[in-house]
mmCIF file with all atom_site columns, C-alpha atoms in Angstrom:
data_model
loop_
_atom_site.group_PDB
_atom_site.id
_atom_site.type_symbol
_atom_site.label_atom_id
_atom_site.label_alt_id
_atom_site.label_comp_id
_atom_site.label_asym_id
_atom_site.label_entity_id
_atom_site.label_seq_id
_atom_site.pdbx_PDB_ins_code
_atom_site.Cartn_x
_atom_site.Cartn_y
_atom_site.Cartn_z
_atom_site.occupancy
_atom_site.B_iso_or_equiv
_atom_site.pdbx_formal_charge
_atom_site.auth_seq_id
_atom_site.auth_comp_id
_atom_site.auth_asym_id
_atom_site.auth_atom_id
_atom_site.pdbx_PDB_model_num
ATOM 1   C CA . UNK A 1 1   ? 1.831   19.313  -2.315  1.00 88.00 ? 1   UNK A CA 1
ATOM 2   C CA . UNK A 1 2   ? 0.953   15.638  -2.573  1.00 93.00 ? 2   UNK A CA 1
ATOM 3   C CA . UNK A 1 3   ? -1.922  13.960  -0.795  1.00 94.00 ? 3   UNK A CA 1
ATOM 4   C CA . UNK A 1 4   ? -2.478  10.227  -0.365  1.00 96.00 ? 4   UNK A CA 1
ATOM 5   C CA . UNK A 1 5   ? -5.907  8.964   0.600   1.00 95.00 ? 5   UNK A CA 1
ATOM 6   C CA . UNK A 1 6   ? -6.379  5.378   1.681   1.00 96.00 ? 6   UNK A CA 1
ATOM 7   C CA . UNK A 1 7   ? -9.647  3.473   1.853   1.00 95.00 ? 7   UNK A CA 1
ATOM 8   C CA . UNK A 1 8   ? -11.002 -0.033  2.164   1.00 97.00 ? 8   UNK A CA 1
ATOM 9   C CA . UNK A 1 9   ? -10.013 -1.133  5.628   1.00 95.00 ? 9   UNK A CA 1
ATOM 10  C CA . UNK A 1 10  ? -12.397 -2.621  8.145   1.00 97.00 ? 10  UNK A CA 1
ATOM 11  C CA . UNK A 1 11  ? -13.408 -5.653  10.145  1.00 98.00 ? 11  UNK A CA 1
ATOM 12  C CA . UNK A 1 12  ? -13.549 -9.024  8.420   1.00 98.00 ? 12  UNK A CA 1
ATOM 13  C CA . UNK A 1 13  ? -13.838 -12.618 9.550   1.00 98.00 ? 13  UNK A CA 1
ATOM 14  C CA . UNK A 1 14  ? -10.975 -15.074 9.080   1.00 98.00 ? 14  UNK A CA 1
ATOM 15  C CA . UNK A 1 15  ? -10.953 -16.351 5.523   1.00 98.00 ? 15  UNK A CA 1
ATOM 16  C CA . UNK A 1 16  ? -12.567 -13.195 4.237   1.00 98.00 ? 16  UNK A CA 1
ATOM 17  C CA . UNK A 1 17  ? -11.354 -10.588 1.776   1.00 98.00 ? 17  UNK A CA 1
ATOM 18  C CA . UNK A 1 18  ? -10.722 -6.864  1.673   1.00 98.00 ? 18  UNK A CA 1
ATOM 19  C CA . UNK A 1 19  ? -9.450  -4.510  -1.009  1.00 98.00 ? 19  UNK A CA 1
ATOM 20  C CA . UNK A 1 20  ? -7.409  -1.488  -0.027  1.00 98.00 ? 20  UNK A CA 1
ATOM 21  C CA . UNK A 1 21  ? -6.958  1.546   -2.253  1.00 98.00 ? 21  UNK A CA 1
ATOM 22  C CA . UNK A 1 22  ? -4.543  4.455   -2.077  1.00 98.00 ? 22  UNK A CA 1
ATOM 23  C CA . UNK A 1 23  ? -5.048  7.403   -4.399  1.00 98.00 ? 23  UNK A CA 1
ATOM 24  C CA . UNK A 1 24  ? -2.462  10.131  -4.840  1.00 97.00 ? 24  UNK A CA 1
ATOM 25  C CA . UNK A 1 25  ? -3.253  13.662  -5.928  1.00 95.00 ? 25  UNK A CA 1
ATOM 26  C CA . UNK A 1 26  ? -1.516  17.013  -6.201  1.00 94.00 ? 26  UNK A CA 1
ATOM 27  C CA . UNK A 1 27  ? 1.849   17.798  -7.728  1.00 93.00 ? 27  UNK A CA 1
ATOM 28  C CA . UNK A 1 28  ? 2.797   14.493  -9.351  1.00 95.00 ? 28  UNK A CA 1
ATOM 29  C CA . UNK A 1 29  ? 5.229   14.163  -12.235 1.00 95.00 ? 29  UNK A CA 1
ATOM 30  C CA . UNK A 1 30  ? 5.987   10.458  -12.022 1.00 94.00 ? 30  UNK A CA 1
ATOM 31  C CA . UNK A 1 31  ? 5.542   7.545   -9.635  1.00 96.00 ? 31  UNK A CA 1
ATOM 32  C CA . UNK A 1 32  ? 8.081   4.747   -9.513  1.00 96.00 ? 32  UNK A CA 1
ATOM 33  C CA . UNK A 1 33  ? 7.517   2.262   -6.730  1.00 97.00 ? 33  UNK A CA 1
ATOM 34  C CA . UNK A 1 34  ? 4.184   1.920   -4.980  1.00 98.00 ? 34  UNK A CA 1
ATOM 35  C CA . UNK A 1 35  ? 3.900   -0.195  -1.885  1.00 98.00 ? 35  UNK A CA 1
ATOM 36  C CA . UNK A 1 36  ? 1.939   -1.326  1.126   1.00 98.00 ? 36  UNK A CA 1
ATOM 37  C CA . UNK A 1 37  ? 3.290   -1.691  4.636   1.00 98.00 ? 37  UNK A CA 1
ATOM 38  C CA . UNK A 1 38  ? 1.606   -2.718  7.851   1.00 98.00 ? 38  UNK A CA 1
ATOM 39  C CA . UNK A 1 39  ? 2.157   -2.169  11.524  1.00 98.00 ? 39  UNK A CA 1
ATOM 40  C CA . UNK A 1 40  ? 0.574   -4.355  14.155  1.00 97.00 ? 40  UNK A CA 1
ATOM 41  C CA . UNK A 1 41  ? 0.076   -3.026  17.660  1.00 96.00 ? 41  UNK A CA 1
ATOM 42  C CA . UNK A 1 42  ? 3.400   -2.869  19.484  1.00 96.00 ? 42  UNK A CA 1
ATOM 43  C CA . UNK A 1 43  ? 5.403   -4.001  16.467  1.00 97.00 ? 43  UNK A CA 1
ATOM 44  C CA . UNK A 1 44  ? 7.505   -2.376  13.802  1.00 97.00 ? 44  UNK A CA 1
ATOM 45  C CA . UNK A 1 45  ? 6.216   -1.377  10.388  1.00 98.00 ? 45  UNK A CA 1
ATOM 46  C CA . UNK A 1 46  ? 6.843   -4.151  7.867   1.00 98.00 ? 46  UNK A CA 1
ATOM 47  C CA . UNK A 1 47  ? 6.751   -4.411  4.106   1.00 98.00 ? 47  UNK A CA 1
ATOM 48  C CA . UNK A 1 48  ? 3.712   -6.185  2.673   1.00 98.00 ? 48  UNK A CA 1
ATOM 49  C CA . UNK A 1 49  ? 4.086   -5.716  -1.090  1.00 98.00 ? 49  UNK A CA 1
ATOM 50  C CA . UNK A 1 50  ? 5.557   -3.404  -3.700  1.00 98.00 ? 50  UNK A CA 1
ATOM 51  C CA . UNK A 1 51  ? 5.007   -2.810  -7.396  1.00 98.00 ? 51  UNK A CA 1
ATOM 52  C CA . UNK A 1 52  ? 7.283   -0.906  -9.754  1.00 97.00 ? 52  UNK A CA 1
ATOM 53  C CA . UNK A 1 53  ? 6.368   1.284   -12.696 1.00 95.00 ? 53  UNK A CA 1
ATOM 54  C CA . UNK A 1 54  ? 7.137   -1.735  -14.865 1.00 95.00 ? 54  UNK A CA 1
ATOM 55  C CA . UNK A 1 55  ? 4.662   -3.832  -12.847 1.00 96.00 ? 55  UNK A CA 1
ATOM 56  C CA . UNK A 1 56  ? 7.279   -5.978  -11.146 1.00 98.00 ? 56  UNK A CA 1
ATOM 57  C CA . UNK A 1 57  ? 5.934   -7.107  -7.801  1.00 98.00 ? 57  UNK A CA 1
ATOM 58  C CA . UNK A 1 58  ? 7.431   -8.205  -4.522  1.00 98.00 ? 58  UNK A CA 1
ATOM 59  C CA . UNK A 1 59  ? 5.637   -9.749  -1.546  1.00 98.00 ? 59  UNK A CA 1
ATOM 60  C CA . UNK A 1 60  ? 6.404   -10.590 2.034   1.00 98.00 ? 60  UNK A CA 1
ATOM 61  C CA . UNK A 1 61  ? 6.532   -14.349 2.492   1.00 98.00 ? 61  UNK A CA 1
ATOM 62  C CA . UNK A 1 62  ? 3.631   -14.217 4.926   1.00 98.00 ? 62  UNK A CA 1
ATOM 63  C CA . UNK A 1 63  ? 1.224   -12.886 2.283   1.00 98.00 ? 63  UNK A CA 1
ATOM 64  C CA . UNK A 1 64  ? 2.401   -14.643 -0.886  1.00 98.00 ? 64  UNK A CA 1
ATOM 65  C CA . UNK A 1 65  ? -0.440  -16.398 -2.644  1.00 98.00 ? 65  UNK A CA 1
ATOM 66  C CA . UNK A 1 66  ? -3.065  -14.500 -0.629  1.00 98.00 ? 66  UNK A CA 1
ATOM 67  C CA . UNK A 1 67  ? -2.459  -10.818 -1.390  1.00 98.00 ? 67  UNK A CA 1
ATOM 68  C CA . UNK A 1 68  ? -2.181  -9.130  -4.787  1.00 98.00 ? 68  UNK A CA 1
ATOM 69  C CA . UNK A 1 69  ? -0.844  -5.650  -5.402  1.00 98.00 ? 69  UNK A CA 1
ATOM 70  C CA . UNK A 1 70  ? -1.789  -3.715  -8.531  1.00 98.00 ? 70  UNK A CA 1
ATOM 71  C CA . UNK A 1 71  ? -1.748  -0.145  -9.794  1.00 98.00 ? 71  UNK A CA 1
ATOM 72  C CA . UNK A 1 72  ? -3.693  2.175   -12.048 1.00 97.00 ? 72  UNK A CA 1
ATOM 73  C CA . UNK A 1 73  ? -1.197  4.678   -13.404 1.00 95.00 ? 73  UNK A CA 1
ATOM 74  C CA . UNK A 1 74  ? -3.855  6.854   -15.028 1.00 95.00 ? 74  UNK A CA 1
ATOM 75  C CA . UNK A 1 75  ? -5.433  7.397   -11.615 1.00 96.00 ? 75  UNK A CA 1
ATOM 76  C CA . UNK A 1 76  ? -2.208  7.399   -9.547  1.00 97.00 ? 76  UNK A CA 1
ATOM 77  C CA . UNK A 1 77  ? -3.731  4.652   -7.451  1.00 98.00 ? 77  UNK A CA 1
ATOM 78  C CA . UNK A 1 78  ? -2.383  1.479   -5.902  1.00 98.00 ? 78  UNK A CA 1
ATOM 79  C CA . UNK A 1 79  ? -4.518  -1.416  -4.702  1.00 98.00 ? 79  UNK A CA 1
ATOM 80  C CA . UNK A 1 80  ? -4.037  -4.336  -2.359  1.00 98.00 ? 80  UNK A CA 1
ATOM 81  C CA . UNK A 1 81  ? -6.416  -7.254  -2.764  1.00 98.00 ? 81  UNK A CA 1
ATOM 82  C CA . UNK A 1 82  ? -6.302  -9.344  0.393   1.00 98.00 ? 82  UNK A CA 1
ATOM 83  C CA . UNK A 1 83  ? -7.826  -12.820 0.354   1.00 98.00 ? 83  UNK A CA 1
ATOM 84  C CA . UNK A 1 84  ? -7.879  -15.651 2.881   1.00 98.00 ? 84  UNK A CA 1
ATOM 85  C CA . UNK A 1 85  ? -7.282  -13.184 5.658   1.00 98.00 ? 85  UNK A CA 1
ATOM 86  C CA . UNK A 1 86  ? -5.933  -14.417 8.971   1.00 98.00 ? 86  UNK A CA 1
ATOM 87  C CA . UNK A 1 87  ? -6.045  -12.890 12.454  1.00 98.00 ? 87  UNK A CA 1
ATOM 88  C CA . UNK A 1 88  ? -2.303  -12.249 12.187  1.00 97.00 ? 88  UNK A CA 1
ATOM 89  C CA . UNK A 1 89  ? -2.995  -9.905  9.263   1.00 98.00 ? 89  UNK A CA 1
ATOM 90  C CA . UNK A 1 90  ? -4.582  -7.482  11.725  1.00 98.00 ? 90  UNK A CA 1
ATOM 91  C CA . UNK A 1 91  ? -2.679  -4.196  11.543  1.00 98.00 ? 91  UNK A CA 1
ATOM 92  C CA . UNK A 1 92  ? -2.762  -0.630  10.327  1.00 98.00 ? 92  UNK A CA 1
ATOM 93  C CA . UNK A 1 93  ? -1.937  -0.684  6.633   1.00 98.00 ? 93  UNK A CA 1
ATOM 94  C CA . UNK A 1 94  ? -0.031  2.194   5.048   1.00 98.00 ? 94  UNK A CA 1
ATOM 95  C CA . UNK A 1 95  ? 0.588   2.925   1.405   1.00 98.00 ? 95  UNK A CA 1
ATOM 96  C CA . UNK A 1 96  ? 3.901   4.423   0.346   1.00 98.00 ? 96  UNK A CA 1
ATOM 97  C CA . UNK A 1 97  ? 4.608   6.005   -3.008  1.00 97.00 ? 97  UNK A CA 1
ATOM 98  C CA . UNK A 1 98  ? 8.035   6.874   -4.348  1.00 97.00 ? 98  UNK A CA 1
ATOM 99  C CA . UNK A 1 99  ? 7.321   9.838   -6.603  1.00 95.00 ? 99  UNK A CA 1
ATOM 100 C CA . UNK A 1 100 ? 8.674   12.973  -8.189  1.00 94.00 ? 100 UNK A CA 1
ATOM 101 C CA . UNK A 1 101 ? 6.661   16.151  -7.989  1.00 93.00 ? 101 UNK A CA 1
ATOM 102 C CA . UNK A 1 102 ? 8.350   17.742  -11.027 1.00 93.00 ? 102 UNK A CA 1
ATOM 103 C CA . UNK A 1 103 ? 11.022  16.937  -13.632 1.00 93.00 ? 103 UNK A CA 1
ATOM 104 C CA . UNK A 1 104 ? 13.654  18.841  -11.631 1.00 94.00 ? 104 UNK A CA 1
ATOM 105 C CA . UNK A 1 105 ? 13.015  17.374  -8.180  1.00 92.00 ? 105 UNK A CA 1
ATOM 106 C CA . UNK A 1 106 ? 14.316  14.158  -6.704  1.00 94.00 ? 106 UNK A CA 1
ATOM 107 C CA . UNK A 1 107 ? 12.044  11.279  -5.900  1.00 94.00 ? 107 UNK A CA 1
ATOM 108 C CA . UNK A 1 108 ? 10.875  11.003  -2.323  1.00 95.00 ? 108 UNK A CA 1
ATOM 109 C CA . UNK A 1 109 ? 8.543   8.725   -0.428  1.00 96.00 ? 109 UNK A CA 1
ATOM 110 C CA . UNK A 1 110 ? 5.078   9.854   0.545   1.00 96.00 ? 110 UNK A CA 1
ATOM 111 C CA . UNK A 1 111 ? 2.981   7.932   3.081   1.00 97.00 ? 111 UNK A CA 1
ATOM 112 C CA . UNK A 1 112 ? -0.738  7.487   3.444   1.00 96.00 ? 112 UNK A CA 1
ATOM 113 C CA . UNK A 1 113 ? -2.532  8.105   6.718   1.00 96.00 ? 113 UNK A CA 1
ATOM 114 C CA . UNK A 1 114 ? -3.086  4.417   7.409   1.00 97.00 ? 114 UNK A CA 1
ATOM 115 C CA . UNK A 1 115 ? -6.201  2.274   7.450   1.00 97.00 ? 115 UNK A CA 1
ATOM 116 C CA . UNK A 1 116 ? -7.095  -0.309  10.083  1.00 98.00 ? 116 UNK A CA 1
ATOM 117 C CA . UNK A 1 117 ? -7.622  -3.910  9.047   1.00 98.00 ? 117 UNK A CA 1
ATOM 118 C CA . UNK A 1 118 ? -8.988  -6.222  11.734  1.00 98.00 ? 118 UNK A CA 1
ATOM 119 C CA . UNK A 1 119 ? -9.431  -9.926  11.136  1.00 98.00 ? 119 UNK A CA 1
ATOM 120 C CA . UNK A 1 120 ? -11.532 -11.484 13.857  1.00 97.00 ? 120 UNK A CA 1
ATOM 121 C CA . UNK A 1 121 ? -14.501 -13.751 14.362  1.00 95.00 ? 121 UNK A CA 1
#
């Protein structure tokens, strides 16, 4: 069993900042890619950012220069620092971790429950 717990969402004014966290617990052998996705109301879920076990990062064009993804391997946690937030960043944000529960199982993707981020004045 693997559990992902997200935190850090909320309401913020345009230009403000938020920091999202996603902590994984349970049967974890290794975590490769960690990522954040978002889904605005009535739209599909889109990639925001990913980070590999080697700390290579990838960002959606819409968030480059404003968002920063990072990870704490000792705590099985991934973060998303969001600065200069815009109303169009409003969405439910989901973390996704590509992990193996044991040395003899294949990697699979686990999703967090989602946290609402609302950017509005």
